[in-house]
Coordinates of C-alpha atoms in Angstrom, one line a residue:
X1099 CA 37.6 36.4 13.3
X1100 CA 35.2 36.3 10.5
X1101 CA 31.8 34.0 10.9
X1102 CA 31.8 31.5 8.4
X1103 CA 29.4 32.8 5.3
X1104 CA 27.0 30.0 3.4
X1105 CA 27.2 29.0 0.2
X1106 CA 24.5 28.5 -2.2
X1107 CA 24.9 27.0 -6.3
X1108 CA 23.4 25.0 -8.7
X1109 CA 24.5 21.9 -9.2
X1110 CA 23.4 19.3 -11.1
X1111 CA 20.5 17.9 -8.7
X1112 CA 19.0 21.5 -7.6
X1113 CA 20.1 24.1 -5.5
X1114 CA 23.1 22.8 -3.3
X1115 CA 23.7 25.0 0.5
X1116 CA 26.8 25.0 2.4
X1117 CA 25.7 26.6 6.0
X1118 CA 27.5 26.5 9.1
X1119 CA 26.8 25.4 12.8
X1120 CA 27.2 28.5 14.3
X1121 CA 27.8 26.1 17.5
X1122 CA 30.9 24.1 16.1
X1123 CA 33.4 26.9 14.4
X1124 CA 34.4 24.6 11.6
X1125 CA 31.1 22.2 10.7
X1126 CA 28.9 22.9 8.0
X1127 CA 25.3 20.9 6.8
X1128 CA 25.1 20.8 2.9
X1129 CA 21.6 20.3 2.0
X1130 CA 20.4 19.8 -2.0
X1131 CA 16.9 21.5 -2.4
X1132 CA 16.4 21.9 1.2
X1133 CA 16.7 18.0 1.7
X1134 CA 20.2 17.6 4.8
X1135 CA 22.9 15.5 2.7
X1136 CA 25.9 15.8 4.9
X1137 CA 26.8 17.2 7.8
X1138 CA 30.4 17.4 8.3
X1139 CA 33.1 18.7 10.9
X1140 CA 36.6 19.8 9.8
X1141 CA 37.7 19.4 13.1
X1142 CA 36.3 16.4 14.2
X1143 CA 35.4 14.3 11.2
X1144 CA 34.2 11.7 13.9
X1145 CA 31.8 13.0 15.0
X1146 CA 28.3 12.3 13.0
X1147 CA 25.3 14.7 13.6
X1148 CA 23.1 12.5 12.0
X1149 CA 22.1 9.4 13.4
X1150 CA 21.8 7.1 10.6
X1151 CA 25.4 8.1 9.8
X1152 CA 26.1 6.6 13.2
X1153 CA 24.2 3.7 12.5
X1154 CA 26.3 2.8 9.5
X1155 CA 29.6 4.2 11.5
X1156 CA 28.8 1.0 13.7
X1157 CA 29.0 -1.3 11.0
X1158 CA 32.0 -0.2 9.8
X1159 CA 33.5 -0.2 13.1
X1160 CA 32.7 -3.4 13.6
X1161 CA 33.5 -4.7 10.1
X1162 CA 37.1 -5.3 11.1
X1163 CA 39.4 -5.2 14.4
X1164 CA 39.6 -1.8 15.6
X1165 CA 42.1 0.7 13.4
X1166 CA 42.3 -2.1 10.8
X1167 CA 42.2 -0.7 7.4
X1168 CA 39.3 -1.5 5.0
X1169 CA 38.8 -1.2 0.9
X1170 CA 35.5 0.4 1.0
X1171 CA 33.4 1.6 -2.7
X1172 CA 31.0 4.4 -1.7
X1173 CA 27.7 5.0 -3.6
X1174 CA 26.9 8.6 -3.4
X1175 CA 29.3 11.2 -1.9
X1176 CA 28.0 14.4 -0.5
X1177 CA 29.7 16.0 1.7
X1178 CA 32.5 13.1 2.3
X1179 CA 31.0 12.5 5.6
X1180 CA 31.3 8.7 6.4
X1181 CA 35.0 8.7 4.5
X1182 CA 36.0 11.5 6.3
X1183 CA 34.9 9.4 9.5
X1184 CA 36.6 6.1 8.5
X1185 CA 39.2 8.0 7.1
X1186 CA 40.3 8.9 10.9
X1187 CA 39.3 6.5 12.8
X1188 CA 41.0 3.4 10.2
X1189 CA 44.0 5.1 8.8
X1190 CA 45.3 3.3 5.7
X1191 CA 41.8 2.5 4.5
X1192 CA 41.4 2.8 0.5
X1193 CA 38.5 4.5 -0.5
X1194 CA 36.5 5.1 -3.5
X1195 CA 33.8 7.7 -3.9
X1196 CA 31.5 7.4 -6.4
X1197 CA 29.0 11.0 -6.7
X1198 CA 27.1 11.4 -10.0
X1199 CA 26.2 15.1 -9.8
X1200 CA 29.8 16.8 -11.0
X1201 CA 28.5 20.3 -9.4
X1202 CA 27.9 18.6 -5.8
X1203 CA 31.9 17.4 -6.5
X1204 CA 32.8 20.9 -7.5
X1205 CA 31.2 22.7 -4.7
X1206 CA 32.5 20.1 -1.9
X1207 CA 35.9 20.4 -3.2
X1208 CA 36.1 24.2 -3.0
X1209 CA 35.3 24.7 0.3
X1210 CA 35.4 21.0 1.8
X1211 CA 38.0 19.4 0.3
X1212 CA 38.9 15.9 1.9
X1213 CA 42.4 15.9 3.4
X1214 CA 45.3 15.4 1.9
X1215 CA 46.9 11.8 2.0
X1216 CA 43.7 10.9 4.0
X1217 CA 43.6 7.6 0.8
X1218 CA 40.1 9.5 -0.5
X1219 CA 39.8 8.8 -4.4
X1220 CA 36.3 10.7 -6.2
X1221 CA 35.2 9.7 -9.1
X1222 CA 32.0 11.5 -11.0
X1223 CA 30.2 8.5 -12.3
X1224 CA 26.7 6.9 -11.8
X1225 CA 26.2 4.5 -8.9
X1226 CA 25.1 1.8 -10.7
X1227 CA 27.1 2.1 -13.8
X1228 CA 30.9 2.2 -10.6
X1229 CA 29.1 -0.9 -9.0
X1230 CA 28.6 -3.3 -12.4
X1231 CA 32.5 -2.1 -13.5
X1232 CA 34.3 -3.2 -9.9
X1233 CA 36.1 -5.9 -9.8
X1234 CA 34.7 -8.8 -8.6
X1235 CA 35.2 -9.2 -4.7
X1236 CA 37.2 -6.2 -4.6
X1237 CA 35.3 -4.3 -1.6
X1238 CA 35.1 -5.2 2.3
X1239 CA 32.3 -2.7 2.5
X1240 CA 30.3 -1.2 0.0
X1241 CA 28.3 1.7 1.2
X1242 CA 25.1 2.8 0.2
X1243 CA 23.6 6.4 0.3
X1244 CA 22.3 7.4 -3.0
X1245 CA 19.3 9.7 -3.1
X1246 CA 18.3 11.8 -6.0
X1247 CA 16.9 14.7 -3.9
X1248 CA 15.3 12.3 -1.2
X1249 CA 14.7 9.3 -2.8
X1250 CA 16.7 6.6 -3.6
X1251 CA 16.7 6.3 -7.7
X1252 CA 15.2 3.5 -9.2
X1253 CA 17.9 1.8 -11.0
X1254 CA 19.8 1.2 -7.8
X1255 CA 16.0 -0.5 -6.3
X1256 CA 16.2 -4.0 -7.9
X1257 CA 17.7 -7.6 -7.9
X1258 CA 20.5 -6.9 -10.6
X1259 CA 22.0 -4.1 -8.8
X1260 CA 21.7 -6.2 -5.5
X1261 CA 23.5 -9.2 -7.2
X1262 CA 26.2 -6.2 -8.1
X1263 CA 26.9 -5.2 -4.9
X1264 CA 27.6 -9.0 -4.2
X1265 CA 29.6 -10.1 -6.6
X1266 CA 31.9 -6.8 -5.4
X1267 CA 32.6 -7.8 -1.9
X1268 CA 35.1 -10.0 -0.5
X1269 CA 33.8 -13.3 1.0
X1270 CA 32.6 -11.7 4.6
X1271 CA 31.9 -8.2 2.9
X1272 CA 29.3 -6.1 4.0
X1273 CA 26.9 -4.0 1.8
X1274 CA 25.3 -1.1 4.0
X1275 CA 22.5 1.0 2.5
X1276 CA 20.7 3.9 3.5
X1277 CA 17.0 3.7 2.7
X1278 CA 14.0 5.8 4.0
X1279 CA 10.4 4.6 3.9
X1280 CA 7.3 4.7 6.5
X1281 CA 4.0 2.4 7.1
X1282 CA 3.1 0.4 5.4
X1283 CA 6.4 -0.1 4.5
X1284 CA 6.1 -1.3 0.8
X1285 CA 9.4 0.0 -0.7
X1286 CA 11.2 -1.6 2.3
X1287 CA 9.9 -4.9 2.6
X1288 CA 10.5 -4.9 -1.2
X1289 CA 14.0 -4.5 -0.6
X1290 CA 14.5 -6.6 1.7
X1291 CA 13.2 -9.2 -0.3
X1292 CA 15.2 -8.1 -3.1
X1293 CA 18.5 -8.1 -1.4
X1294 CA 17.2 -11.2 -0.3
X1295 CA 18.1 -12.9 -3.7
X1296 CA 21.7 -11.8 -3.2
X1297 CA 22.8 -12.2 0.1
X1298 CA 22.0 -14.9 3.0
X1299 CA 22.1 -12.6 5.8
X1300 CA 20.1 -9.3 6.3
X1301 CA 19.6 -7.2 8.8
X1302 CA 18.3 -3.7 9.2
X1303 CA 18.6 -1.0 11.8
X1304 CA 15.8 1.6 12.7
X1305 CA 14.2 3.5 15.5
X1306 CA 11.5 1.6 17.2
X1307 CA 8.8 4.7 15.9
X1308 CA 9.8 4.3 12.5
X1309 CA 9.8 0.1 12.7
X1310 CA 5.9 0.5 14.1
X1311 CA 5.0 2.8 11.1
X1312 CA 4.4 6.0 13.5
X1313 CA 6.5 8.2 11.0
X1314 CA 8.1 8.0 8.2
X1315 CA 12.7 7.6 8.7
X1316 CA 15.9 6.4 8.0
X1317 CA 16.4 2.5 8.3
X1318 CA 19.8 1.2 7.6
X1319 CA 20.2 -2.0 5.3
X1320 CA 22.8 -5.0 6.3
X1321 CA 23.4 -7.4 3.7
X1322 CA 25.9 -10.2 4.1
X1323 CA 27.0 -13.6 2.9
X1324 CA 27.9 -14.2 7.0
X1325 CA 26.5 -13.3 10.0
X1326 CA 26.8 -9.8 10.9
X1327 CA 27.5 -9.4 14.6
X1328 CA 23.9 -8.6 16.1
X1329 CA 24.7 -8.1 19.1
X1330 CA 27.3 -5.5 18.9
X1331 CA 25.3 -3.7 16.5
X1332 CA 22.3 -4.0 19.0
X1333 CA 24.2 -2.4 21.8
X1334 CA 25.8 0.3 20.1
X1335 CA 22.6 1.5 18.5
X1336 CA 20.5 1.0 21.7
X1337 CA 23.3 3.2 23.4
X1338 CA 22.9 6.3 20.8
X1339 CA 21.2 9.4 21.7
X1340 CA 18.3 8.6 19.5
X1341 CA 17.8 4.6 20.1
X1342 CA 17.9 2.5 17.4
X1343 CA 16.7 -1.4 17.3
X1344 CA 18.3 -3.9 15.0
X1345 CA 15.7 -6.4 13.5
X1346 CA 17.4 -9.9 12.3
X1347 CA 16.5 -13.3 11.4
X1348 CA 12.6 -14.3 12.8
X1349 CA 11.8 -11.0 13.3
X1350 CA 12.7 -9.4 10.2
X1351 CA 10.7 -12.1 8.0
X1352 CA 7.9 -11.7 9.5
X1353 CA 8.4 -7.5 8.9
X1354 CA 9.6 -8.4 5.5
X1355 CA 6.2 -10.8 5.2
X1356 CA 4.9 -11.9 1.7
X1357 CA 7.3 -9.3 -0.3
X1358 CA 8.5 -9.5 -3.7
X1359 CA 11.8 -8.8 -5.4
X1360 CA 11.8 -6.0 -7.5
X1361 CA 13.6 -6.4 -11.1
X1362 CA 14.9 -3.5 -13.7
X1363 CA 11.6 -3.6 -15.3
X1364 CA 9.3 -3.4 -11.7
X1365 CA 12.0 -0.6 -10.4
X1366 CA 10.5 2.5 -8.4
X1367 CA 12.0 5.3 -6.3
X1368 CA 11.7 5.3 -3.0
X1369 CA 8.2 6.7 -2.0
X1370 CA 8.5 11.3 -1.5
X1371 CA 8.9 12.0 2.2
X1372 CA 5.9 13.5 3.2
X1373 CA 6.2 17.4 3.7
X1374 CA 8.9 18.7 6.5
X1375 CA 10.0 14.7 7.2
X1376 CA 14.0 15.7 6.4
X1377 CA 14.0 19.1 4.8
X1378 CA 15.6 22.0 6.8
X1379 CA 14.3 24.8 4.7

């Protein structure tokens, strides 16, 4: 049998690579100017290399009784890696996929097309511009993992596009965001302020180095108009192979401290990881 053979294009955002796992005969790692995006297996499209894919995979596990089907909007597409997983593991779900960068689309459906029937819908559109034009409460899940190479764009930073994602989810809906920042934390203590303004619940799940501002990593956003279950979230991110804590309620204002919402007009990026914090070459 042939080995797998990467791919490498330009698409809209820089130089997109397919390459394989040499270790698992049909899972491949697409990576946009060197920065991981996706990793996804064909075979197994539960199983998540990366752990902040597994940290969001809990929140949509617990987001409804088991093999219950959701209406989930997701902001930024990739590889198809957390619809492939909830594709499988809640059959029935309807999913939209929202990607901005048509080559990304291209490339993915060539050689990682999502399965047939699987209730996948892609749509090449910007993030923000999918979010304002949903219906209102028309999501149980809206998730979040936009970054224009590896930062999150500015536009989808502020208090207007929070208030977006919650006037799109269903009473109980939960908005899920990827975000990256390290000490001393001012991008994410802005957001948390921001989504502040739009939701009454937040939590955020990160690994204990990254939460004391050792380095700079992944921390997942919660955002809620309920109470998320913290403890089931606490357990099954304690119980991954790269720990995770979930910060809610006392503790997280007191991370969050005297931060400010960020409007249209404030917006940044997130800050530039600093040199070899995600890239793979």
């Amino acid at each position: 049998m042939n080995e797998p053979i990467p791919v490498s294009r330009a698409v809209d955002g820089g130089t997109a690579k397919l390459m394989p796992d040499l270790d698992r005969p049909h899972a491949w790692l697409l990576t946009v100017d060197g920065a991981p995006q996706s990793y996804v297996d064909l075979d197994d499209p539960v199983h998540l290399e990366f752990e902040y894919a597994r940290r969001i995979a809990h929140v949509l596990d617990a987001a409804a009784d088991p093999g219950d089907p959701l209406d989930v909007l997701h902001l930024g597409g990739g590889a198809l890696m957390l619809p492939r997983y909830l594709a499988a593991t809640r059959p029935g779900s309807h999913q939209v996929v929202i990607e901005a960068d048509r080559g990304l689309l291209e490339l993915v459906a060539e050689h990682l097309p999502a399965p047939s029937g699987a209730g996948i819908t892609v749509r090449p559109q910007d993030a923000r511009t999918a979010l304002e034009s949903a219906p209102e409460g028309s999501a149980d899940v809206i998730v979040a993992d936009v970054f224009g190479g590896s930062r999150v764009p500015a536009h989808l930073t502020s208090v207007e596009y929070a208030r977006a994602a919650a006037r799109a989810l269903r009473p109980g809906g939960w908005y899920v965001a990827n975000l990256a920042d390290g000490a001393p934390f001012a991008f994410l203590r802005s957001q948390l302020a921001t989504y502040r303004t739009a939701f009454a619940h937040l939590a955020l799940i990160a690994e204990p180095s990254v939460l004391r501002g050792r380095r700079f990593g992944n921390a997942v956003l919660v955002a809620s108009q309920s109470e998320p279950p913290v403890a089931v979230l606490a357990r099954r991110a304690a119980a991954d192979a790269f720990p995770a804590r979930v910060e809610y309620g006392a503790a997280l204002e007191r991370f969050m401290g005297g931060a400010a919402p960020v409007r249209d007009e404030d917006a940044t990026p997130s800050p530039e990881p600093p040199d070899g914090a995600f890239s793979v070459g």
